[in-house]
Coordinates of C-alpha atoms (C1' of nucleotides) in Angstrom, one line a residue:
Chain A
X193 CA 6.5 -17.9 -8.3
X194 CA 9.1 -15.2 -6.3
X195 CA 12.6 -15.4 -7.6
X196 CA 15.5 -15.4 -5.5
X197 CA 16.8 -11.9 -3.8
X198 CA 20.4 -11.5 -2.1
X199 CA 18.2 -11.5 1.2
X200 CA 17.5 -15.0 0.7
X201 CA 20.7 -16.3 -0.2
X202 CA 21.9 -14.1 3.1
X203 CA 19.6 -16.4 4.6
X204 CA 20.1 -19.5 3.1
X205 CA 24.3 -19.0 4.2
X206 CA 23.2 -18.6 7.4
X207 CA 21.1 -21.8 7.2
X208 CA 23.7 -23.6 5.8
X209 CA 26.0 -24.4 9.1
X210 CA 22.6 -24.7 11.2
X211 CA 19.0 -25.0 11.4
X212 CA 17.7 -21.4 12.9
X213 CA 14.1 -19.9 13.4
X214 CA 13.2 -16.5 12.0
X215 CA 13.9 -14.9 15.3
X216 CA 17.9 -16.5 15.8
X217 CA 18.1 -15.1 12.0
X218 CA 16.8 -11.6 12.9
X219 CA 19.7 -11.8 15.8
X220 CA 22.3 -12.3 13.5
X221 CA 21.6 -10.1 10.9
X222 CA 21.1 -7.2 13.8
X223 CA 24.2 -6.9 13.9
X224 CA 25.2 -7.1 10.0
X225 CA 25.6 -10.8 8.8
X226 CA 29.0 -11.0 9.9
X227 CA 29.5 -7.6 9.0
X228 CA 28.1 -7.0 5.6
X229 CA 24.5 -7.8 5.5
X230 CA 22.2 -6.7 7.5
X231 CA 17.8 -7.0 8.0
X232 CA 15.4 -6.7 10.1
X233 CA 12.9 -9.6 11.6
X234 CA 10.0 -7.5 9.6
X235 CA 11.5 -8.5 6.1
X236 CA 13.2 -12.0 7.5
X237 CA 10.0 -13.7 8.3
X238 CA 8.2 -12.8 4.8
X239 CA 11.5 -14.2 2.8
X240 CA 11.4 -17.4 4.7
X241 CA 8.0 -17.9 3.5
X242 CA 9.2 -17.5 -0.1
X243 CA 12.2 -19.7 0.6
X244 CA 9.9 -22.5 1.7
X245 CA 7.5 -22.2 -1.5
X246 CA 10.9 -22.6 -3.6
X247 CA 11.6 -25.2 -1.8
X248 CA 15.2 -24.0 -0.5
X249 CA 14.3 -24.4 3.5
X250 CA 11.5 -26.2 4.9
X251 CA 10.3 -26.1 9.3
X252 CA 9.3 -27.8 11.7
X253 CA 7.3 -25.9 14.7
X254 CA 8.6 -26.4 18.4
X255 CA 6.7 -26.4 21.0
X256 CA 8.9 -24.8 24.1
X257 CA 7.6 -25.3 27.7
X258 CA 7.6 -21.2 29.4
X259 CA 8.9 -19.9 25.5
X260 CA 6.3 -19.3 22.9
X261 CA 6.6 -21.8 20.0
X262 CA 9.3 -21.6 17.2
X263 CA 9.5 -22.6 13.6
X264 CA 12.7 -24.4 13.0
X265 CA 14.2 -23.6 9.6
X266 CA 16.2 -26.2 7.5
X267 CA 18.1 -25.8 4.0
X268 CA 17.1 -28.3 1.4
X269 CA 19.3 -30.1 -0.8
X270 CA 17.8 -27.8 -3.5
X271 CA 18.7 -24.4 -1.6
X272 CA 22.3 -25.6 -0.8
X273 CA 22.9 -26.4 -4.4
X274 CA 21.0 -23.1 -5.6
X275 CA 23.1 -21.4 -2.6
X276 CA 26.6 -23.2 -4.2
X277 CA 25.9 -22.0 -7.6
X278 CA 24.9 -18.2 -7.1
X279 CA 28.6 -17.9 -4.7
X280 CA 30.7 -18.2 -7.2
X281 CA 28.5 -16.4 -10.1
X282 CA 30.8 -13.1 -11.0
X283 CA 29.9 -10.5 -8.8
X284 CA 29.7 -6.9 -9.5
X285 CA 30.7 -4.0 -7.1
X286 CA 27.4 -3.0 -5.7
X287 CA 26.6 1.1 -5.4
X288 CA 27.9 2.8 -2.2
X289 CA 26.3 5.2 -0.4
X290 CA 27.6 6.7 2.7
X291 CA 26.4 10.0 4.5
X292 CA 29.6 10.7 6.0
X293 CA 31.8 10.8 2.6
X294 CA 28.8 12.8 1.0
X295 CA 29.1 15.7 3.7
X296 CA 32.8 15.6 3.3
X297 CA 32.3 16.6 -0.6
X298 CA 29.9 20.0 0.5
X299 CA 32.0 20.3 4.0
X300 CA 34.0 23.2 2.6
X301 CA 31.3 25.7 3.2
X302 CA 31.6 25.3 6.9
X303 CA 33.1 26.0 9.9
X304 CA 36.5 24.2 10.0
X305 CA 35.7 23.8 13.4
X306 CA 31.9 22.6 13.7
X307 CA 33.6 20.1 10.7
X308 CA 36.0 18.7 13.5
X309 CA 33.3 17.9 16.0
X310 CA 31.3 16.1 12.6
X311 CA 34.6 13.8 12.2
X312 CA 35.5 13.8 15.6
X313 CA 32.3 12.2 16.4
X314 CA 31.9 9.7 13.5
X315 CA 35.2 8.3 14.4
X316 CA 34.3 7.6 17.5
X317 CA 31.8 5.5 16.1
X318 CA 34.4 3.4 13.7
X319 CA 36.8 3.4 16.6
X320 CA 34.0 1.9 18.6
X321 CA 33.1 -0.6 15.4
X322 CA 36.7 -1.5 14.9
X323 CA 37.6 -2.2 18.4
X324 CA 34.7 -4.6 18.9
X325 CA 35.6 -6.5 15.7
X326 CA 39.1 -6.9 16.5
X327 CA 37.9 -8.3 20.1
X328 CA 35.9 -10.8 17.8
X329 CA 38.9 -11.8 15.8
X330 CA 41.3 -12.6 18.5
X331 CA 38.8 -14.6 20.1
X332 CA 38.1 -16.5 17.2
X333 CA 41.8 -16.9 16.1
X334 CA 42.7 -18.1 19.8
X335 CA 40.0 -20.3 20.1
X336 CA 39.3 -21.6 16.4
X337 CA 42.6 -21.3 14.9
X338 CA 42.6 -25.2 13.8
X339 CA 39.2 -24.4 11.8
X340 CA 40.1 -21.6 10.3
X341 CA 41.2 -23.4 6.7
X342 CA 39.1 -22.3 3.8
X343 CA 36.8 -25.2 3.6
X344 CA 35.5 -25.1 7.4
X345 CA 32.1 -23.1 8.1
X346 CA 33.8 -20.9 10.4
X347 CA 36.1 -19.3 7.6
X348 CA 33.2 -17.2 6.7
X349 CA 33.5 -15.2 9.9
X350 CA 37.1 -15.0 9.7
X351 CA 37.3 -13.9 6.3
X352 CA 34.2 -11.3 6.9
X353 CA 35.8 -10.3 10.1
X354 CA 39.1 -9.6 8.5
X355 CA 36.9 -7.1 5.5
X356 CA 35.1 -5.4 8.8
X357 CA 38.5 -4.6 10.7
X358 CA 40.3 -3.2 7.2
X359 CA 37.3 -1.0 6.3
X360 CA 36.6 0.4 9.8
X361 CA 40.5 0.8 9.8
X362 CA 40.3 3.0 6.3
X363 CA 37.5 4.9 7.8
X364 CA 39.2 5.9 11.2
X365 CA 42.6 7.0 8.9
X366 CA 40.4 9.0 6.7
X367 CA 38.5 10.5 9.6
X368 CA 41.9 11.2 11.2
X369 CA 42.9 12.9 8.1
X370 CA 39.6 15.1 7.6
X371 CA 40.1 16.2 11.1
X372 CA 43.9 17.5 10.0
X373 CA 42.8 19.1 7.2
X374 CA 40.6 21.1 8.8
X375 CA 43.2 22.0 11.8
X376 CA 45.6 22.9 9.3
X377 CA 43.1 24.8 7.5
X378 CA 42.5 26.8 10.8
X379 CA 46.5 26.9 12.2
X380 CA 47.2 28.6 8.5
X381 CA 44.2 31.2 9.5
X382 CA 45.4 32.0 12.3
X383 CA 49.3 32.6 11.2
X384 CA 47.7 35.0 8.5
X385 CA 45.8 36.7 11.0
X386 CA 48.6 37.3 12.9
X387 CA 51.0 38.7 9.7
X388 CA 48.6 41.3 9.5
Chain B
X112 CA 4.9 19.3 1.7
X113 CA 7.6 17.1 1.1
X114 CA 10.7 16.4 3.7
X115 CA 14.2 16.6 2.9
X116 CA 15.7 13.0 1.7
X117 CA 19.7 12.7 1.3
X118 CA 19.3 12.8 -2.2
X119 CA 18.3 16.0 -1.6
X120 CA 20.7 16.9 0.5
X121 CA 23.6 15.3 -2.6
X122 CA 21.8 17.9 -5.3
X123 CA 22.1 20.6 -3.0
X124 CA 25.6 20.0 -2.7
X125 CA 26.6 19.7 -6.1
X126 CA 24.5 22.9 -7.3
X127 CA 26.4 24.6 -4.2
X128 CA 29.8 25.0 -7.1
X129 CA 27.8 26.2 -10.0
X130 CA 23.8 25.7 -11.8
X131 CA 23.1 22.3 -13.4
X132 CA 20.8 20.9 -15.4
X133 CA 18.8 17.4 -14.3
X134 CA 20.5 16.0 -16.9
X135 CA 24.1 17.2 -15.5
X136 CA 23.0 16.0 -12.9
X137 CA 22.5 12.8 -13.3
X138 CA 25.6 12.6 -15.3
X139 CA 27.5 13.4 -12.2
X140 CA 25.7 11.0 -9.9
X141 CA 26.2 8.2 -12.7
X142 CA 29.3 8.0 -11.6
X143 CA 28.7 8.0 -7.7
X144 CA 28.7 11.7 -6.6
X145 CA 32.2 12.3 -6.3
X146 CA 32.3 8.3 -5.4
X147 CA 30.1 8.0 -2.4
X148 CA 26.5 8.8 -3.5
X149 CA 24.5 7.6 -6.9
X150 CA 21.5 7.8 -8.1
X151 CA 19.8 7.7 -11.9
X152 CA 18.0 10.6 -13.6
X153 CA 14.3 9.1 -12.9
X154 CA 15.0 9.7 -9.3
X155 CA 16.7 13.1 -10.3
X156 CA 13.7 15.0 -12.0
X157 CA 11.4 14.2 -9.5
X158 CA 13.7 15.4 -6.8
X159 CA 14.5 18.4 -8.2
X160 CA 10.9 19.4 -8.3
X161 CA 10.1 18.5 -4.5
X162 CA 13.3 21.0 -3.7
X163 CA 11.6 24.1 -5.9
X164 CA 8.9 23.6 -3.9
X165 CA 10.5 23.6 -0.9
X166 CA 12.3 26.8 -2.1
X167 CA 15.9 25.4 -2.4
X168 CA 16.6 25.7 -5.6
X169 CA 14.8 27.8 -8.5
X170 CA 14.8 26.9 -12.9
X171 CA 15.4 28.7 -15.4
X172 CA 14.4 27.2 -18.8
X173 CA 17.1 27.6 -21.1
X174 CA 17.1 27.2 -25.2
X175 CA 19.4 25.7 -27.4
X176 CA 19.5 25.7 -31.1
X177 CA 19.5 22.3 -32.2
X178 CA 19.9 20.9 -28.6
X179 CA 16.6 20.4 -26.7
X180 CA 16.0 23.2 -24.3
X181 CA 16.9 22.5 -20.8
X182 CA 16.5 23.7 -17.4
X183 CA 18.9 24.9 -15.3
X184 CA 18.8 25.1 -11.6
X185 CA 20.5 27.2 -9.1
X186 CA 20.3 27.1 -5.4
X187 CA 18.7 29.5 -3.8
X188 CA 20.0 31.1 0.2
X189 CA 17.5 28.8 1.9
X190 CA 18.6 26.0 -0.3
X191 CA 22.4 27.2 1.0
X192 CA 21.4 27.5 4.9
X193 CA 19.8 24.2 4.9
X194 CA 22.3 22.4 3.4
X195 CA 25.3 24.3 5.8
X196 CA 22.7 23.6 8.8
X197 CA 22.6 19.5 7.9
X198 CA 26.1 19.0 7.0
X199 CA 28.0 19.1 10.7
X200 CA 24.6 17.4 11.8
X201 CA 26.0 14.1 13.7
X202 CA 25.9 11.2 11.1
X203 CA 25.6 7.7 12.2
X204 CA 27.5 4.6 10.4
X205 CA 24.8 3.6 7.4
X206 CA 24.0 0.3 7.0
X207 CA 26.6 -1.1 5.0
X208 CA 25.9 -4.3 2.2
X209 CA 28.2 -5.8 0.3
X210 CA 27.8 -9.0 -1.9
X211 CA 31.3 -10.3 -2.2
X212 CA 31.6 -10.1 1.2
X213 CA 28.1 -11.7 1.9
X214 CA 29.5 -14.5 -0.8
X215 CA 32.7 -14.8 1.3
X216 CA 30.4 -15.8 4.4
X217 CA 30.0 -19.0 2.5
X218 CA 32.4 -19.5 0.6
X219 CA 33.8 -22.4 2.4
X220 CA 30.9 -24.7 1.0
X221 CA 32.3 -24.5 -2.8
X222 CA 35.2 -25.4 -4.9
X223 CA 38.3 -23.2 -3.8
X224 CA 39.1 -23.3 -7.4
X225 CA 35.9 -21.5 -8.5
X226 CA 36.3 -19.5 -5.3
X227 CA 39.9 -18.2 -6.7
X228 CA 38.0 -17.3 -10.0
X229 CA 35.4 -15.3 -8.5
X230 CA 37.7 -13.5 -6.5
X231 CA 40.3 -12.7 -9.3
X232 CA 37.3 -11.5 -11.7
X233 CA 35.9 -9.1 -8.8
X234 CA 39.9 -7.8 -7.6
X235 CA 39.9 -7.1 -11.2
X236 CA 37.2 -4.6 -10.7
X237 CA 38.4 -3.0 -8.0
X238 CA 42.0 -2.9 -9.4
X239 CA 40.1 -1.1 -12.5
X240 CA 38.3 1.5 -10.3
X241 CA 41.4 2.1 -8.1
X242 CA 43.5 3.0 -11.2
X243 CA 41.3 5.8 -12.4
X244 CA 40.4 7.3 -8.9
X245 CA 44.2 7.5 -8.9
X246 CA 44.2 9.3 -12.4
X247 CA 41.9 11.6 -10.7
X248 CA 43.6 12.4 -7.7
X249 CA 46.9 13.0 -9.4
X250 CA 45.5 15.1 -12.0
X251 CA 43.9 17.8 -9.5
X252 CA 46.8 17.3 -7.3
X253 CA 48.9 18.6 -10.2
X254 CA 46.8 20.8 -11.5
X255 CA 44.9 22.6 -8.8
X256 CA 47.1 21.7 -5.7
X257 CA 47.2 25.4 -4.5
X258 CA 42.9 25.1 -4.2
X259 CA 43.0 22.0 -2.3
X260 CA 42.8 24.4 1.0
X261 CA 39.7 23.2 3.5
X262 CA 37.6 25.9 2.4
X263 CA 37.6 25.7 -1.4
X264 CA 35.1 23.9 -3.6
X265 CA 37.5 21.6 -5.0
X266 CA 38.3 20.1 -1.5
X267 CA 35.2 17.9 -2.0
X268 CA 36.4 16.4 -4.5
X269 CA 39.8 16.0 -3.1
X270 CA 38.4 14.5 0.3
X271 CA 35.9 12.1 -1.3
X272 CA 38.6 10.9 -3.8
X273 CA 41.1 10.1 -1.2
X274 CA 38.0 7.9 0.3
X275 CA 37.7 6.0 -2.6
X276 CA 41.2 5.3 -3.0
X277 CA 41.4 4.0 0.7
X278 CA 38.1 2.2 -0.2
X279 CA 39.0 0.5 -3.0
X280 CA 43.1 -0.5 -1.6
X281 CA 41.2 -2.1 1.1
X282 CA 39.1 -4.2 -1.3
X283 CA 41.9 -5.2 -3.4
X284 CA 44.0 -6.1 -0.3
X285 CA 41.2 -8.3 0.6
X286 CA 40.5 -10.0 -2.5
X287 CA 44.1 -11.1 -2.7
X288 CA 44.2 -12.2 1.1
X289 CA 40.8 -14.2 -0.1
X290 CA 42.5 -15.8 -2.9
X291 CA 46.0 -16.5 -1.0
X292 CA 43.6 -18.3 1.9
X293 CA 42.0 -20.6 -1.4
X294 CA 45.5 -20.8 -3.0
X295 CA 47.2 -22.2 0.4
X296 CA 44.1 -24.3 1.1
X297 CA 44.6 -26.2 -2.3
X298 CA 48.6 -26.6 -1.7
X299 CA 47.9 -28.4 1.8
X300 CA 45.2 -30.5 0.5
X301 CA 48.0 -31.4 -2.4
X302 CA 50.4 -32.2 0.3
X303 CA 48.5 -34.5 2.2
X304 CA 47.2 -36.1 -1.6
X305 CA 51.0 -36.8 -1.8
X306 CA 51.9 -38.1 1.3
X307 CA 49.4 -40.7 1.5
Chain C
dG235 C1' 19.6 2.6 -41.1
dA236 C1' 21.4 2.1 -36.3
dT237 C1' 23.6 3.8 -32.4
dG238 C1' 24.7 7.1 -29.0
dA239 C1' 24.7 11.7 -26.8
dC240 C1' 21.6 15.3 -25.4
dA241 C1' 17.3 16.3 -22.7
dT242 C1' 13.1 15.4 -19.7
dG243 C1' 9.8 13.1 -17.8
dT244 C1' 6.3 9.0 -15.7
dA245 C1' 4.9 4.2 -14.2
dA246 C1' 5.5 -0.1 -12.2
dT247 C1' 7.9 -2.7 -9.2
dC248 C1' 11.1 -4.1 -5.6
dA249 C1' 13.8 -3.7 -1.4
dG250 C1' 14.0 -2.0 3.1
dT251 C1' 12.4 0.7 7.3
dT252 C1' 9.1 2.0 10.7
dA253 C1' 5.2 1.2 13.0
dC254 C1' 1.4 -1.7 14.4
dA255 C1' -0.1 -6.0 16.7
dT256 C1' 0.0 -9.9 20.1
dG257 C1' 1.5 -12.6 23.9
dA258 C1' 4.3 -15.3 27.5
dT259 C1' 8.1 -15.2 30.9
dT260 C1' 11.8 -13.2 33.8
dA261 C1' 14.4 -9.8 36.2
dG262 C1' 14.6 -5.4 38.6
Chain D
dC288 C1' 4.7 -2.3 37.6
dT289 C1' 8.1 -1.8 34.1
dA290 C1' 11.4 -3.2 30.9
dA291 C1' 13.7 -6.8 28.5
dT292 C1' 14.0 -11.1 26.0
dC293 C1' 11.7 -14.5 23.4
dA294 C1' 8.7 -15.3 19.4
dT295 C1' 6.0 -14.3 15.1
dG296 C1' 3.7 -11.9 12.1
dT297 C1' 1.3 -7.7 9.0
dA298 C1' 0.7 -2.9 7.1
dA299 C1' 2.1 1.5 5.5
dC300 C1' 5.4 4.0 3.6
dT301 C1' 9.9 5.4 1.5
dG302 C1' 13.9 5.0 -1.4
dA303 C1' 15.7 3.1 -5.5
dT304 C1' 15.7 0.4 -9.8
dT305 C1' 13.8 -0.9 -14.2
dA306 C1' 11.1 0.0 -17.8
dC307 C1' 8.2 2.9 -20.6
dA308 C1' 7.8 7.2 -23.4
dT309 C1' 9.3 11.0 -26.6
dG310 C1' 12.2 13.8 -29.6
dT311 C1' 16.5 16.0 -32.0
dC312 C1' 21.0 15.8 -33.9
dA313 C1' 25.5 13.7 -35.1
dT314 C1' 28.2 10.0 -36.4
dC315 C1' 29.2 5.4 -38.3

DNA sequence: GATGACATGTAATCAGTTACATGATTAG
DNA sequence: CTAATCATGTAACTGATTACATGTCATC
């Protein structure tokens, strides 16, 4: 019998406001599960099959006239309740990994100035990231505000929303400040250079 | 012949300051790599291998009395050039996956009561890690602020423990703004218990 | 006598990515 | 005719974790 991964619990929170196939679940998870989880149609399809032998989802096919058929997935009884009980099981802090923060630790061997188009770059990126989420949060705060109370299904995105726009927001500060280190590093050069 | 991995890459940088052994090694990266890269001695030894093949790094076999021998690697100049040439490579935004957050996403379907518990144990954590990342960063401050220039070793360390701190304020902002959105939805729900 | 630090490795397994594979319909 | 969207799957591979394996010395 499989046992249950964080993948399928992604998936099982998903199918807990709505019945999806494996393709509406790949969309949403393209784009990282509200910002924090993310997979690809190649692992989602296999995990729904293991969901269904545990008996957390079952599905129904549909047949679509011009659309190739779909499976319609459904959370049992059984997953909500397994669902319910792993949320609130203590949770540790996972291990980090990012490029970005690695290369800053070994960036002092470098050119101060090919390290400014590095961070210059990458925080265009976050920029990009942050902008789009806060779009996403004013839409959802006009239009949803009533529903945003804790118990309502659409708190999730708020609440994973509001984690996406304060960690892009720590990344474009720390980018900002890489980028002045290295300028300073290079203005105090220069003064030096002209002392002598 | 074996490719260049970013665990690679995160040995390379750390044998950049000074020789290690695998076993210093690991002991460095137990503790994510100056907070942003991990990884656990089985993955280590290995590694090291496919990089003295490649040529970037070369052992010496060192013996201790009453210690058992070890091996200690050094970087060689390819192991330098390759590591300069990939660190102002572009670097896109890794996939990021976070299980509080994920457990946020549907955390609207439980007891806001368990919900404040789970998020008080996990802010705990962070709290925890915050504290010692700022031991850190005021201890070298003090103590080395003259090397924290750009171009010194030491401004690795510096850089990724300023990330960490950001990183961690972030989480422990959001862990209280989780448990204030819990606390407040209980006090409504109180308020409407008394009115009726 | 047991635990923990020092020290190095391998094997089995799992999670995740990339690539392979198929096939219909619609828009440019 | 080409690319994109809808729709579902499998296979090969890589990256990472857990467990297995061995051995010394110091401390409780």
């Amino acid at each position: 019998m499989p046992r249950m991964t964080i993948l399928g619990y992604a998936l099982l929170s998903l199918l807990a406001s709505e019945p999806l196939s494996g393709y509406d679940l790949a969309q949403r998870m393209k784009k990282p599960i509200s910002y924090f989880w993310h997979a690809r149609h190649s692992q989602i399809y296999p995990e729904l099959a293991r969901l269904e032998e545990l008996g957390y989802v079952t599905h129904e096919v549909i047949e679509q006239v011009e659309r190739p058929h779909k499976k319609r997935y459904t959370i049992t009884q059984a997953g909500y309740e397994n669902l319910r009980d792993w949320l609130t099981k203590p949770t540790e802090i996972g291990p980090d990994r990012s490029e970005i923060v690695l290369k800053a630790y070994a960036i002092w061997m470098t050119d101060p100035r090919k390290a400014i188009d590095l961070f210059q770059a990458h925080l265009r990126l976050h920029i990009e990231r942050l902008e789009q989420y806060e779009r996403d949060y004013a839409l959802i705060e006009r239009e949803k505000s009533s529903s945003l109370t804790f118990a309502s299904p659409l708190f999730g995105n708020y609440a994973t929303l509001r984690k996406g726009i304060g960690y892009e927001r720590e990344y474009v500060d720390w980018c900002r400040w890489m980028i002045d280190q290295a300028q300073a590093y290079l203005t105090q050069q220069e003064v030096t250079c002209k002392l002598q």
